[in-house]
mmCIF file of C-alpha atoms in Angstrom:
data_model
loop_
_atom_site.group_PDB
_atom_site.id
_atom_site.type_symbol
_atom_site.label_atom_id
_atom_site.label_comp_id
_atom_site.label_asym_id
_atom_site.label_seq_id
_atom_site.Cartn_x
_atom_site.Cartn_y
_atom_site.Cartn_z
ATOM 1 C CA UNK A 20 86.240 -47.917 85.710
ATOM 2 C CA UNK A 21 87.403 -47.306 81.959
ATOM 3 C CA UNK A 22 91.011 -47.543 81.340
ATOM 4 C CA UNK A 23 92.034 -44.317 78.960
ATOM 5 C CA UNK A 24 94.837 -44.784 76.277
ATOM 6 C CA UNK A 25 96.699 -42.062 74.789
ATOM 7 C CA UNK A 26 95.164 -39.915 72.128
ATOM 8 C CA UNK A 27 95.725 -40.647 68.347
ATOM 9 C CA UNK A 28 94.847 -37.808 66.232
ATOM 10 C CA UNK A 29 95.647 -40.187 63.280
ATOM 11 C CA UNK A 30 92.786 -42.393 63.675
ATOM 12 C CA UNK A 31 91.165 -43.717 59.931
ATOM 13 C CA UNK A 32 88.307 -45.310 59.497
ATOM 14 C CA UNK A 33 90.160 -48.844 58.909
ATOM 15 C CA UNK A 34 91.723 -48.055 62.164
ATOM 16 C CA UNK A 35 88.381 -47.383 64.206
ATOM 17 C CA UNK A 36 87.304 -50.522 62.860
ATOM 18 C CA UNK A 37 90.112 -52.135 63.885
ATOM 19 C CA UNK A 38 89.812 -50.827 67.609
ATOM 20 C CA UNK A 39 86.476 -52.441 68.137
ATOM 21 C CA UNK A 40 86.755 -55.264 67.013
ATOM 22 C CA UNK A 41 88.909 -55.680 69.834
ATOM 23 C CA UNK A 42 87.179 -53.616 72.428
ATOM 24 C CA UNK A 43 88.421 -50.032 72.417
ATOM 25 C CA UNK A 44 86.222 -46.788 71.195
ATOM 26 C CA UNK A 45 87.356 -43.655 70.642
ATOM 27 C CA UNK A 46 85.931 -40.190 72.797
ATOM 28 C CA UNK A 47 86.759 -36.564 73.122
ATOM 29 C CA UNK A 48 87.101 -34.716 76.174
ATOM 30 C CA UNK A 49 84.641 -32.406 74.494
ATOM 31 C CA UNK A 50 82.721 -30.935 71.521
ATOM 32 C CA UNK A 51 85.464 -28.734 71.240
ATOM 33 C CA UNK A 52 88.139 -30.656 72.029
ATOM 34 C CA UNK A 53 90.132 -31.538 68.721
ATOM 35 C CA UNK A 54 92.067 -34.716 70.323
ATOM 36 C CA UNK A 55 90.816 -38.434 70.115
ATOM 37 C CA UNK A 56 91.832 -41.154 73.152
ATOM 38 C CA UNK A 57 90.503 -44.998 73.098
ATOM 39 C CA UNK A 58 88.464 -45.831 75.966
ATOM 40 C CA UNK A 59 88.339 -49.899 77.077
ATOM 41 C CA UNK A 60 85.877 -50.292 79.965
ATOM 42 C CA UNK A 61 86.380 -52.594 82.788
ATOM 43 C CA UNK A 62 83.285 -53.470 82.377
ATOM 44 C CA UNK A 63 81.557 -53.343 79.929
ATOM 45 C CA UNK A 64 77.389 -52.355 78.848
ATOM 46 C CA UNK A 65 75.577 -54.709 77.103
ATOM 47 C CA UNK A 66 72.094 -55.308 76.376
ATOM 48 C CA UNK A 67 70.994 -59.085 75.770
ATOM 49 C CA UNK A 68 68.932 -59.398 72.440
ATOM 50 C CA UNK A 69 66.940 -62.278 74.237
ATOM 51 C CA UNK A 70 66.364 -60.392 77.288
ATOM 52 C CA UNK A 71 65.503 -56.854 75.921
ATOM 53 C CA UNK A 72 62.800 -55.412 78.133
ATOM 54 C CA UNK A 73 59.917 -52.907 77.375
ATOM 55 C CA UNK A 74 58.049 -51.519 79.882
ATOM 56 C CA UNK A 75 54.115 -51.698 79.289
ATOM 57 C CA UNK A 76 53.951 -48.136 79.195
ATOM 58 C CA UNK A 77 56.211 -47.723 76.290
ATOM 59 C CA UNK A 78 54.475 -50.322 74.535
ATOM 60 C CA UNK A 79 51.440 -48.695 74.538
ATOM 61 C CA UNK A 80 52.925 -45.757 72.992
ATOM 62 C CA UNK A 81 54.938 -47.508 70.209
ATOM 63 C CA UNK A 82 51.093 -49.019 69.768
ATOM 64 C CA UNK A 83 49.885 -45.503 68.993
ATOM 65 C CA UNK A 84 52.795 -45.125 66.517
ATOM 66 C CA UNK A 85 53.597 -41.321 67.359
ATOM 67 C CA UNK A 86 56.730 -41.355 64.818
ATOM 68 C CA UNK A 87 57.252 -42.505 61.361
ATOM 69 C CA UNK A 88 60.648 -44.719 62.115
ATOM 70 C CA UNK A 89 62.985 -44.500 59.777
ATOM 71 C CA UNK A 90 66.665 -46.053 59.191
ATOM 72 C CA UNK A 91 69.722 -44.438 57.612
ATOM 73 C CA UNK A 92 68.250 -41.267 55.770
ATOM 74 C CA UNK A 93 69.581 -39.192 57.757
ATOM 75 C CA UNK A 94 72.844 -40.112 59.456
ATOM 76 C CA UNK A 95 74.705 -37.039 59.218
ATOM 77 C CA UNK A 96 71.734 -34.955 61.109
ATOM 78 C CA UNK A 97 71.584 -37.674 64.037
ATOM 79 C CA UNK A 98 75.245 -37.415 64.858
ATOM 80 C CA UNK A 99 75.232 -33.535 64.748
ATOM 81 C CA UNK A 100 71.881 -33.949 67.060
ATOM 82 C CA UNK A 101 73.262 -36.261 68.923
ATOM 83 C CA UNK A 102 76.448 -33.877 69.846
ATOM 84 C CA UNK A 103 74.370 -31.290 70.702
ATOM 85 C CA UNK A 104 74.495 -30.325 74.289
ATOM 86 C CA UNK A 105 71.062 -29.575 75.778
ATOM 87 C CA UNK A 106 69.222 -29.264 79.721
ATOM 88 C CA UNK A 107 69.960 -33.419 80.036
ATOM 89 C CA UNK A 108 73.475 -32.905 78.630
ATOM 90 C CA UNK A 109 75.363 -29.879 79.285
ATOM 91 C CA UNK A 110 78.338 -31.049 77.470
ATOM 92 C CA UNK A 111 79.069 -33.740 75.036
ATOM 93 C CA UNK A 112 81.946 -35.742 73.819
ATOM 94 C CA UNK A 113 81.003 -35.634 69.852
ATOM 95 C CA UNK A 114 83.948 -33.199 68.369
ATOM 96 C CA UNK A 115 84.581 -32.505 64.519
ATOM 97 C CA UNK A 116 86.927 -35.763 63.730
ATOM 98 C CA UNK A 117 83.949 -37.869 65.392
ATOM 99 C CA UNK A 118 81.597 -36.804 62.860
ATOM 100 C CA UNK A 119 83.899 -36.907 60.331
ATOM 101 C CA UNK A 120 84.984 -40.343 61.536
ATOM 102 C CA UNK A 121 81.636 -42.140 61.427
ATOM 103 C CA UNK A 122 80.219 -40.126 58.380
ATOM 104 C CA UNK A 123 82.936 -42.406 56.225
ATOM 105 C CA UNK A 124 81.748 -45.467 58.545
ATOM 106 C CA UNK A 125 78.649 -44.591 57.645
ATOM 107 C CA UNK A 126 79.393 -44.726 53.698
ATOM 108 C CA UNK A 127 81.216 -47.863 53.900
ATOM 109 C CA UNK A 128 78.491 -49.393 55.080
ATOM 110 C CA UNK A 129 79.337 -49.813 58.562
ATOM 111 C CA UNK A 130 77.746 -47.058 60.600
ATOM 112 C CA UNK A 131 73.646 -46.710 61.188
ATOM 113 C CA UNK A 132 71.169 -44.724 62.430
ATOM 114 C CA UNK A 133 67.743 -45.138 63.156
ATOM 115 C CA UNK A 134 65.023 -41.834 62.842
ATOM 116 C CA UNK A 135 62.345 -40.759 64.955
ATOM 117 C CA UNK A 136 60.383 -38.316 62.382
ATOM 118 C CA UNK A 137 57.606 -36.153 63.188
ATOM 119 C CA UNK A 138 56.652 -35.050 59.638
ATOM 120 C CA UNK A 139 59.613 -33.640 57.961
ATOM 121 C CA UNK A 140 61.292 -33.059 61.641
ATOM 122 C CA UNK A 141 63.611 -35.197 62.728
ATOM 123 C CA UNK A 142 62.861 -35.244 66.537
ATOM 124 C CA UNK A 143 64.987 -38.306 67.919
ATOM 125 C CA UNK A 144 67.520 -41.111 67.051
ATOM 126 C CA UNK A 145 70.303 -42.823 67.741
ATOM 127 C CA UNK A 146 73.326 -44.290 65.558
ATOM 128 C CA UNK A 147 76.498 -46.746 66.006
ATOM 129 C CA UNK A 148 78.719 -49.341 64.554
ATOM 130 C CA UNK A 149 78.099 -52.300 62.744
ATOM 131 C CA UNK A 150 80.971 -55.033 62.471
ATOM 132 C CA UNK A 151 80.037 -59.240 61.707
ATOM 133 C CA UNK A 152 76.978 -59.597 64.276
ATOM 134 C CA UNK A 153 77.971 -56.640 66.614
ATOM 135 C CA UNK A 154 76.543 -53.414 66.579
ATOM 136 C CA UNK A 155 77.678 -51.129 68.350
ATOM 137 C CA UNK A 156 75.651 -48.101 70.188
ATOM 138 C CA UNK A 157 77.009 -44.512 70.292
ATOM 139 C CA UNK A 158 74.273 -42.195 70.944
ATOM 140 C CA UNK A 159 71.057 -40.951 70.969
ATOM 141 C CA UNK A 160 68.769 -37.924 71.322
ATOM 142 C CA UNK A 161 65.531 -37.240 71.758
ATOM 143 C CA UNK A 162 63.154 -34.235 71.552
ATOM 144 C CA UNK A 163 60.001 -35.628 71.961
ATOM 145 C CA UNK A 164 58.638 -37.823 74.359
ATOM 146 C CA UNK A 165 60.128 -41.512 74.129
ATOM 147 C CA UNK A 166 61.468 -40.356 70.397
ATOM 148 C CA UNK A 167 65.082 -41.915 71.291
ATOM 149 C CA UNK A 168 63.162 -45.390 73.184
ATOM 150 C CA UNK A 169 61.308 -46.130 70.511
ATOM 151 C CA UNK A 170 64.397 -46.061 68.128
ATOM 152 C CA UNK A 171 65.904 -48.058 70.180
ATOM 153 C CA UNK A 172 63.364 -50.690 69.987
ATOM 154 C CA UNK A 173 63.071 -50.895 66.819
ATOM 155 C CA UNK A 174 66.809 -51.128 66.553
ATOM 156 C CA UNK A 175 66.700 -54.487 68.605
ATOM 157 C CA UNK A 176 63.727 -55.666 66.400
ATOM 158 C CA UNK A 177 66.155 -54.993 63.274
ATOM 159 C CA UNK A 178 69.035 -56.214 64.794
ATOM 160 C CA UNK A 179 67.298 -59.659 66.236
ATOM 161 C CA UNK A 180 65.690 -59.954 62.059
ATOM 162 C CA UNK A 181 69.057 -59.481 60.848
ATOM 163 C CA UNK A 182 70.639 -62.215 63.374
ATOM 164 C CA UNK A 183 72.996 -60.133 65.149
ATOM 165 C CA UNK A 184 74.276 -61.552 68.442
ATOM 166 C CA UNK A 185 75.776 -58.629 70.628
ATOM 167 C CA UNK A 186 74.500 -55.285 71.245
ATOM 168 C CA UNK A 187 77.480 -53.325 72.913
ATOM 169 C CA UNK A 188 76.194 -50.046 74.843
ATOM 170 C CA UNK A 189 79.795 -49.330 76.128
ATOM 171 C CA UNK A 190 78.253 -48.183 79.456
ATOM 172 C CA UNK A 191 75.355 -48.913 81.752
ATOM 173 C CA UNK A 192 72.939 -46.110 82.741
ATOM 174 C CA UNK A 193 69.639 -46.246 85.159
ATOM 175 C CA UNK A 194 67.689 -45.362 81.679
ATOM 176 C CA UNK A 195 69.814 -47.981 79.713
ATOM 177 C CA UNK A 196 68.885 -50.806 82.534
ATOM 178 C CA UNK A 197 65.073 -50.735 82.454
ATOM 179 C CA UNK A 198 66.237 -52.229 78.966
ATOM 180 C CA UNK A 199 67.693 -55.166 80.344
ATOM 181 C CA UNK A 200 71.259 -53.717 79.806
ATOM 182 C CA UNK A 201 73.905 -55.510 82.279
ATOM 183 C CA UNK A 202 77.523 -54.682 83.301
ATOM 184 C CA UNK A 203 79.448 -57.297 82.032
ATOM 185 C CA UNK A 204 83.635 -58.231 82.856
ATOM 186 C CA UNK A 205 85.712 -57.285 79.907
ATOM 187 C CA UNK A 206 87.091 -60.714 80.112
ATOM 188 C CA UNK A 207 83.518 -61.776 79.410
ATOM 189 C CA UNK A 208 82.492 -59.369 77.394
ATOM 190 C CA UNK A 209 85.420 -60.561 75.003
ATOM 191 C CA UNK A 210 84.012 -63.852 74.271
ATOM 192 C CA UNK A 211 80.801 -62.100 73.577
ATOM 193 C CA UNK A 212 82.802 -60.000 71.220
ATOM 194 C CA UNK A 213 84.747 -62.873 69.339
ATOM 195 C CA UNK A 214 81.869 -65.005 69.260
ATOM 196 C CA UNK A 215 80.030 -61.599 67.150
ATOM 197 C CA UNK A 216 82.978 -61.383 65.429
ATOM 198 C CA UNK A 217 83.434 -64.972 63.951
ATOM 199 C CA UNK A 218 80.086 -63.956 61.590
ATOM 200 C CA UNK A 219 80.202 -62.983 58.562
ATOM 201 C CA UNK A 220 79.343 -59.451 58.739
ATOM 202 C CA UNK A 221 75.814 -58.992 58.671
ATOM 203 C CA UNK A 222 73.040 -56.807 56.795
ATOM 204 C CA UNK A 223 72.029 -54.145 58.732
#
């Protein structure tokens, strides 16, 4: 269960940083939804840098080195892929102030995405929040086979270099648990946060 607080259509970027950094996020109902609301899960998705599983299939791919992996070039064209709806996704909750939102993140050095490119086509990615040794996932697309897994790999490679200490998915899924990713209490998953928090904040 996520516990849903009012909408804020006010929400700056000082203000979404403020909001995780105590455990809320902000969603839309919809793409087309103008209106904001925090979200603060009861529990909470998190995948464990030290126990970050990939299965030997995908390994073999990332072997073959089918993308040309890439971080931060293109931030802007991840989120507006990522709020694309699409077979998987019929609907999604990226609206206009999201983009807007994280696009400032972004240039304050506090948002990141990492680029699956086939060429000059960008064909998967993902992107999310960086604040002390937290990063924080948002969302990812993929269109190409394992385009999105393979980012996220190499995110926890980057992310483990860097000496970052929580990786906060917000939610479980089936795909995000043959990862490693566990549900975790929010009274837990607060330590984890303050313990991220009490870096310095880090390189990405």
């Amino acid at each position: 269960m996520a516990r849903r607080r009012g909408g804020n259509p006010e929400i700056t970027p000082d203000l979404l940083l403020r909001a995780y950094s105590i455990g809320l996020f902000p969603m839309a109902d919809s793409a087309d939804d103008p209106e904001l609301f925090w979200v603060e899960p009861d529990m909470r998705g998190v995948i464990p840098l030290d126990g970050f599983h990939v299965s030997r299939s995908l390994a073999k791919a990332i072997r073959q080195k089918p993308f040309d992996i890439r971080f931060d070039t293109a931030f802007d064209a991840v989120v507006a892929a990522c709020a694309q709806a699409g077979p998987d996704r019929p609907s999604t909750w990226i609206n206009a102030k999201i983009k807007s939102l994280y696009g400032t993140l972004h240039r304050m050095g506090h948002a990141h995405s990492v680029e699956a490119w086939e060429g000059d086509q960008l064909v998967g990615g993902l992107y999310g929040v960086s604040l002390g040794a937290a990063f924080f996932g948002e969302s990812m697309f993929s269109r190409r086979t394992n385009a999105s897994k393979i980012c996220l790999v190499h995110l926890v490679e980057r992310l483990r270099a860097n000496g970052f200490r929580l990786l906060d998915t917000q939610f479980t899924t089936d795909h995000l648990k043959t990862f490693g990713a566990i549900d975790v209490p929010k009274i837990d998953y607060e330590d984890m946060l303050a313990n991220a928090l009490a870096s310095p904040h880090l390189p990405f």
